Amino acid sequence: MKPFDYLAPADAAEAVRSVAANPDAVFLGGGTNLVDHLKLGVAEPGLVVGLAGLLPSGIEELDDGALRIGAGVSNSDLAADPRVRERFPVLSQALLSGASGQLRNMATVGGNPLQRTRCVYFQDVTTPCNKREPGSGCSAIGGWTRHHAVLGTSEHCIAVHPSDMAVAMAALDARVRTLGPAGERAIPFVELHRLPGDAPERDTALEHGELITAIDLPAQPIARRSAYRKVRDRASYAFALVSVAAAIEVEGGVIRDARIAFGGVAHVPWRARRAEEALRGAPASDGSYRAAADAELTDARPAEGLDGGNAFKIPLLRRTLTATLRDLAGEDPR
């Protein structure tokens, strides 16, 4: 591990100023991702700025019925909050499907969406990786691709985003509140993450030194009828092969509205707008669910690889979406 300086600032504003003024500085929240990367040599900052005790650690009820979740709230506390469990069950379920109990106790709401890919080539400093070293190449292309993306890829990167929480947040139209060198701003959650394009080293739309302070969940009656389904290689402590965050409104056997997001299949938490549009006004049936999945997967591009590739993710995601929506609709398939 490369030696680094450590700063414990007095408040969030000082933390932002310190990181913004130093291109070699990073924030340290719960540390569940950064500490691993320090050990592996993936991250080698010159300055680490600690955030312990500086960020809001409560969940506030806003006048319009929205919930404002402080960036310092732990994943465990958010998952257990009665308001979240009742109004946004998809979020509670997503949180509880991630990592382990010990890690959820450390991981924070502000840090979780910013965790970096678990691509084995990104984490192996002996291999070329455009995300780690821009212009060096993507070892995943033509390599071990089973866990990699089928949507939104580029010739420079096929890695997936690892967060379960972020998939639920994308489906729920959450908004991210930040504090940066230029002041405060609010960012729609679906605009926080970037597709790889020709700059895969940039994971998000945040500026250097910009700090997440809270995430707002708007009041949405549809979110009460929601669920998160994760398919993985083992029952716990494994990243998604595919996952689905879904919320639907059904009336008289017809889907009136839907919110859908996918995980494990893209460089970002993937909001499935085409699937949502296909579902609105359609009968609540397996045929509709499969058609919605097909609409979203029109541009899917599986990767071949040494391990047989990841084309299996396309039918797996179709079946996972169908099963999730069938359970939420509470009706027999037709």
XYZ file of C-alpha atoms in Angstrom:
334
model
C 0.000 0.000 0.000
C 1.297 3.423 -0.951
C 1.672 5.770 2.078
C -0.813 8.643 2.194
C -1.685 11.625 4.379
C -4.919 11.586 6.369
C -7.105 14.593 7.198
C -9.997 14.714 9.683
C -11.807 17.931 8.700
C -14.059 19.901 11.019
C -17.093 19.801 8.730
C -18.318 18.772 5.284
C -17.420 22.123 3.736
C -13.789 21.738 4.807
C -13.791 18.176 3.456
C -15.008 19.413 0.070
C -12.431 22.226 -0.053
C -9.621 19.834 0.860
C -10.438 17.266 -1.815
C -11.287 19.830 -4.500
C -7.916 21.555 -3.992
C -5.923 18.337 -4.373
C -6.321 16.154 -7.491
C -4.680 13.316 -5.562
C -7.220 13.372 -2.704
C -10.214 11.118 -2.003
C -13.061 10.957 0.493
C -13.276 8.090 2.992
C -16.733 7.161 4.259
C -17.445 3.646 5.487
C -14.372 2.412 3.643
C -15.904 -0.868 2.471
C -14.707 -0.276 -1.100
C -11.817 2.181 -0.838
C -9.888 0.214 1.785
C -9.932 -2.862 -0.462
C -8.583 -0.806 -3.334
C -5.849 0.685 -1.172
C -4.717 -2.820 -0.246
C -4.816 -4.025 -3.867
C -2.979 -0.981 -5.225
C -5.974 -0.058 -7.379
C -6.238 3.292 -5.564
C -3.112 5.193 -4.553
C -4.233 8.606 -3.252
C -1.841 11.045 -1.674
C -4.490 12.376 0.714
C -7.445 10.598 2.327
C -10.105 12.900 3.808
C -12.245 11.230 6.474
C -15.990 11.872 6.669
C -16.771 10.218 10.003
C -19.431 12.216 11.841
C -19.632 14.932 9.176
C -22.653 13.827 7.140
C -26.333 13.667 8.136
C -27.112 10.278 9.681
C -30.888 10.518 9.971
C -33.953 10.034 7.765
C -36.095 13.150 7.521
C -39.753 13.367 6.510
C -40.278 16.273 4.100
C -43.455 18.342 3.743
C -44.356 16.730 0.411
C -44.138 13.222 1.866
C -40.683 12.484 0.509
C -37.940 10.967 2.630
C -34.543 12.653 2.814
C -31.912 10.072 3.687
C -28.690 11.455 5.111
C -25.531 10.281 3.372
C -24.183 9.041 6.703
C -27.057 6.600 7.255
C -25.811 3.013 7.228
C -27.239 0.485 4.789
C -28.458 -1.586 7.751
C -30.329 1.315 9.332
C -31.942 2.315 6.038
C -33.103 -1.238 5.325
C -34.640 -1.523 8.803
C -36.437 1.834 8.846
C -40.217 1.182 9.145
C -41.076 3.939 6.659
C -38.765 2.463 4.041
C -40.028 -1.064 4.600
C -43.656 0.060 4.269
C -43.446 2.659 1.493
C -40.411 1.447 -0.475
C -40.054 -2.316 0.100
C -37.966 -2.662 -3.052
C -35.256 -0.540 -1.438
C -35.212 -2.443 1.829
C -35.036 -5.755 -0.030
C -32.228 -4.522 -2.280
C -30.173 -3.376 0.686
C -30.622 -6.650 2.537
C -29.531 -8.645 -0.513
C -26.173 -6.860 -0.649
C -22.888 -7.868 0.965
C -23.018 -9.164 4.560
C -24.501 -7.868 7.793
C -21.115 -6.590 8.938
C -20.525 -4.691 5.717
C -24.048 -3.241 5.697
C -23.356 -1.886 9.179
C -20.326 0.018 7.814
C -21.482 0.965 4.310
C -23.229 4.324 3.953
C -25.975 5.670 1.717
C -23.607 8.284 0.317
C -20.845 5.817 -0.449
C -22.798 2.815 -1.709
C -23.727 4.269 -5.141
C -20.085 5.299 -5.660
C -18.532 1.861 -5.223
C -16.505 0.834 -8.224
C -16.884 -2.237 -10.373
C -15.853 -5.645 -9.060
C -14.471 -6.625 -12.481
C -11.569 -8.994 -11.766
C -9.384 -7.202 -14.303
C -10.043 -3.797 -12.729
C -8.959 -5.187 -9.369
C -5.839 -6.894 -10.767
C -3.172 -4.240 -11.277
C -1.094 -6.639 -13.403
C -3.678 -6.555 -16.221
C -4.598 -3.746 -18.646
C -7.795 -1.895 -17.702
C -9.120 1.283 -19.284
C -11.054 2.114 -16.134
C -7.939 1.937 -13.993
C -5.415 3.155 -16.599
C -7.135 4.970 -19.488
C -5.869 3.834 -22.870
C -4.305 0.610 -21.626
C -7.039 -1.658 -23.032
C -9.877 -3.796 -21.672
C -8.747 -7.254 -20.594
C -12.348 -8.340 -20.030
C -13.154 -8.226 -23.749
C -12.413 -11.735 -24.922
C -11.480 -12.748 -21.374
C -13.629 -13.940 -18.477
C -16.955 -12.294 -19.248
C -19.611 -14.243 -17.344
C -20.295 -11.430 -14.874
C -20.029 -8.573 -17.352
C -22.473 -6.231 -19.080
C -24.850 -6.878 -21.957
C -26.369 -3.361 -22.080
C -24.668 -0.015 -22.655
C -21.191 -1.429 -23.267
C -18.447 0.097 -25.382
C -15.252 -1.114 -27.015
C -13.423 0.357 -24.016
C -15.263 -1.314 -21.103
C -17.854 -4.036 -20.422
C -17.829 -3.893 -16.605
C -21.007 -3.790 -14.514
C -21.997 -1.591 -11.588
C -22.114 -3.696 -8.393
C -24.606 -1.859 -6.157
C -27.992 -3.394 -5.314
C -29.191 -0.263 -3.530
C -28.505 1.844 -6.608
C -30.791 -0.313 -8.768
C -33.704 0.301 -6.412
C -32.899 4.016 -6.213
C -32.934 4.255 -10.010
C -36.380 2.644 -10.163
C -37.722 4.970 -7.450
C -36.804 8.248 -9.199
C -34.540 9.212 -6.311
C -32.571 12.468 -6.354
C -29.021 12.875 -5.106
C -28.121 16.008 -3.155
C -24.492 17.089 -3.233
C -22.110 19.707 -1.905
C -19.263 20.708 -4.170
C -16.828 23.541 -4.803
C -19.589 25.434 -6.625
C -22.159 24.853 -3.874
C -25.163 22.554 -3.580
C -27.058 20.815 -6.354
C -29.601 18.026 -6.893
C -29.061 15.284 -9.483
C -31.661 12.765 -10.673
C -30.330 9.374 -9.593
C -30.540 8.036 -13.139
C -28.129 10.787 -14.207
C -25.568 10.129 -11.476
C -23.779 7.248 -13.225
C -22.149 7.288 -16.662
C -22.016 4.672 -19.388
C -18.394 3.841 -20.270
C -18.273 5.343 -23.780
C -14.691 6.332 -24.497
C -14.016 7.476 -20.902
C -14.736 4.455 -18.655
C -12.480 5.836 -15.924
C -15.271 8.332 -15.082
C -17.947 6.434 -13.174
C -20.257 9.327 -12.313
C -21.282 12.861 -13.193
C -19.796 14.184 -9.933
C -16.988 16.702 -10.103
C -13.767 16.107 -8.200
C -14.410 17.198 -4.632
C -18.195 16.937 -4.937
C -19.707 15.100 -1.982
C -23.072 13.338 -1.694
C -24.879 14.706 1.387
C -28.313 13.084 1.065
C -30.652 11.155 -1.217
C -34.320 12.125 -1.564
C -37.023 9.517 -2.183
C -40.163 11.159 -3.609
C -43.528 10.037 -2.298
C -44.887 7.492 -4.762
C -47.938 5.332 -4.008
C -46.785 2.887 -6.686
C -43.648 2.130 -4.658
C -45.684 0.346 -1.973
C -46.230 -2.479 -4.464
C -42.587 -3.111 -5.265
C -39.947 -5.796 -4.978
C -36.298 -6.579 -5.651
C -35.203 -9.932 -7.051
C -31.535 -10.854 -7.314
C -30.100 -13.889 -9.099
C -26.572 -14.813 -8.044
C -24.194 -17.741 -7.837
C -24.801 -18.345 -4.134
C -27.409 -17.358 -1.595
C -25.411 -14.615 0.154
C -22.427 -12.337 -0.212
C -22.372 -12.482 -4.002
C -22.913 -9.860 -6.681
C -25.857 -10.092 -9.046
C -25.732 -12.004 -12.291
C -28.973 -10.151 -12.976
C -31.356 -8.279 -10.704
C -34.697 -6.528 -11.082
C -36.196 -3.665 -9.089
C -39.859 -3.276 -9.967
C -42.988 -1.425 -8.876
C -46.351 -1.716 -10.595
C -49.903 -0.453 -10.360
C -52.557 -2.920 -11.527
C -56.262 -2.182 -11.914
C -58.783 -4.623 -13.270
C -56.085 -6.917 -14.586
C -54.417 -4.068 -16.521
C -51.055 -2.489 -15.696
C -51.638 1.227 -15.243
C -48.056 2.168 -14.406
C -44.655 0.606 -13.815
C -41.153 1.412 -12.589
C -38.378 -0.981 -13.625
C -34.592 -1.033 -13.213
C -32.014 -3.763 -13.844
C -28.761 -4.618 -12.108
C -25.861 -6.865 -13.033
C -26.230 -6.171 -16.746
C -24.811 -2.691 -17.338
C -22.127 -0.220 -16.344
C -24.877 1.761 -14.573
C -28.038 0.894 -12.649
C -30.176 0.419 -15.780
C -33.562 2.185 -15.807
C -35.730 0.127 -18.157
C -37.797 2.861 -19.821
C -38.742 0.734 -22.840
C -40.017 -2.022 -20.600
C -42.068 0.455 -18.581
C -43.658 1.889 -21.697
C -44.475 -1.592 -23.004
C -46.172 -2.498 -19.722
C -48.438 0.547 -19.405
C -51.932 -0.394 -20.560
C -50.988 -4.029 -21.107
C -52.718 -6.961 -19.398
C -51.028 -8.248 -16.264
C -49.841 -11.469 -17.867
C -46.645 -13.385 -18.523
C -46.930 -12.506 -22.191
C -46.850 -8.805 -21.373
C -43.920 -9.231 -19.009
C -41.876 -11.152 -21.571
C -42.707 -8.586 -24.252
C -41.570 -5.784 -21.940
C -38.280 -7.562 -21.300
C -37.751 -8.092 -25.024
C -38.429 -4.408 -25.685
C -35.717 -3.422 -23.220
C -33.240 -6.042 -24.431
C -33.456 -5.097 -28.112
C -29.978 -3.545 -27.989
C -28.418 -6.127 -25.671
C -24.975 -7.249 -26.809
C -23.615 -10.316 -25.009
C -19.865 -10.829 -24.820
C -18.068 -13.983 -25.839
C -15.345 -15.127 -23.484
C -13.026 -17.793 -22.194
C -15.733 -18.936 -19.779
C -18.478 -19.296 -22.376
C -19.552 -15.670 -22.317
C -22.611 -13.993 -20.846
C -25.353 -14.526 -23.430
C -27.221 -16.487 -20.729
C -27.984 -13.173 -18.990
C -30.551 -12.238 -21.649
C -33.000 -15.123 -21.100
C -32.201 -15.071 -17.388
C -33.177 -11.409 -17.123
C -36.359 -12.045 -19.127
C -37.382 -14.819 -16.726
C -36.420 -12.776 -13.659
C -38.489 -9.782 -14.744
C -41.439 -12.032 -15.566
C -41.317 -13.766 -12.171
C -40.969 -10.467 -10.297
C -43.913 -8.816 -12.041
C -46.062 -11.926 -11.737
C -45.549 -11.945 -7.982
C -46.276 -8.240 -7.691
C -49.453 -8.466 -9.804
C -50.695 -11.286 -7.608
C -52.531 -12.914 -10.485
C -52.227 -16.238 -12.268
C -50.179 -16.164 -15.491
C -52.129 -16.282 -18.743
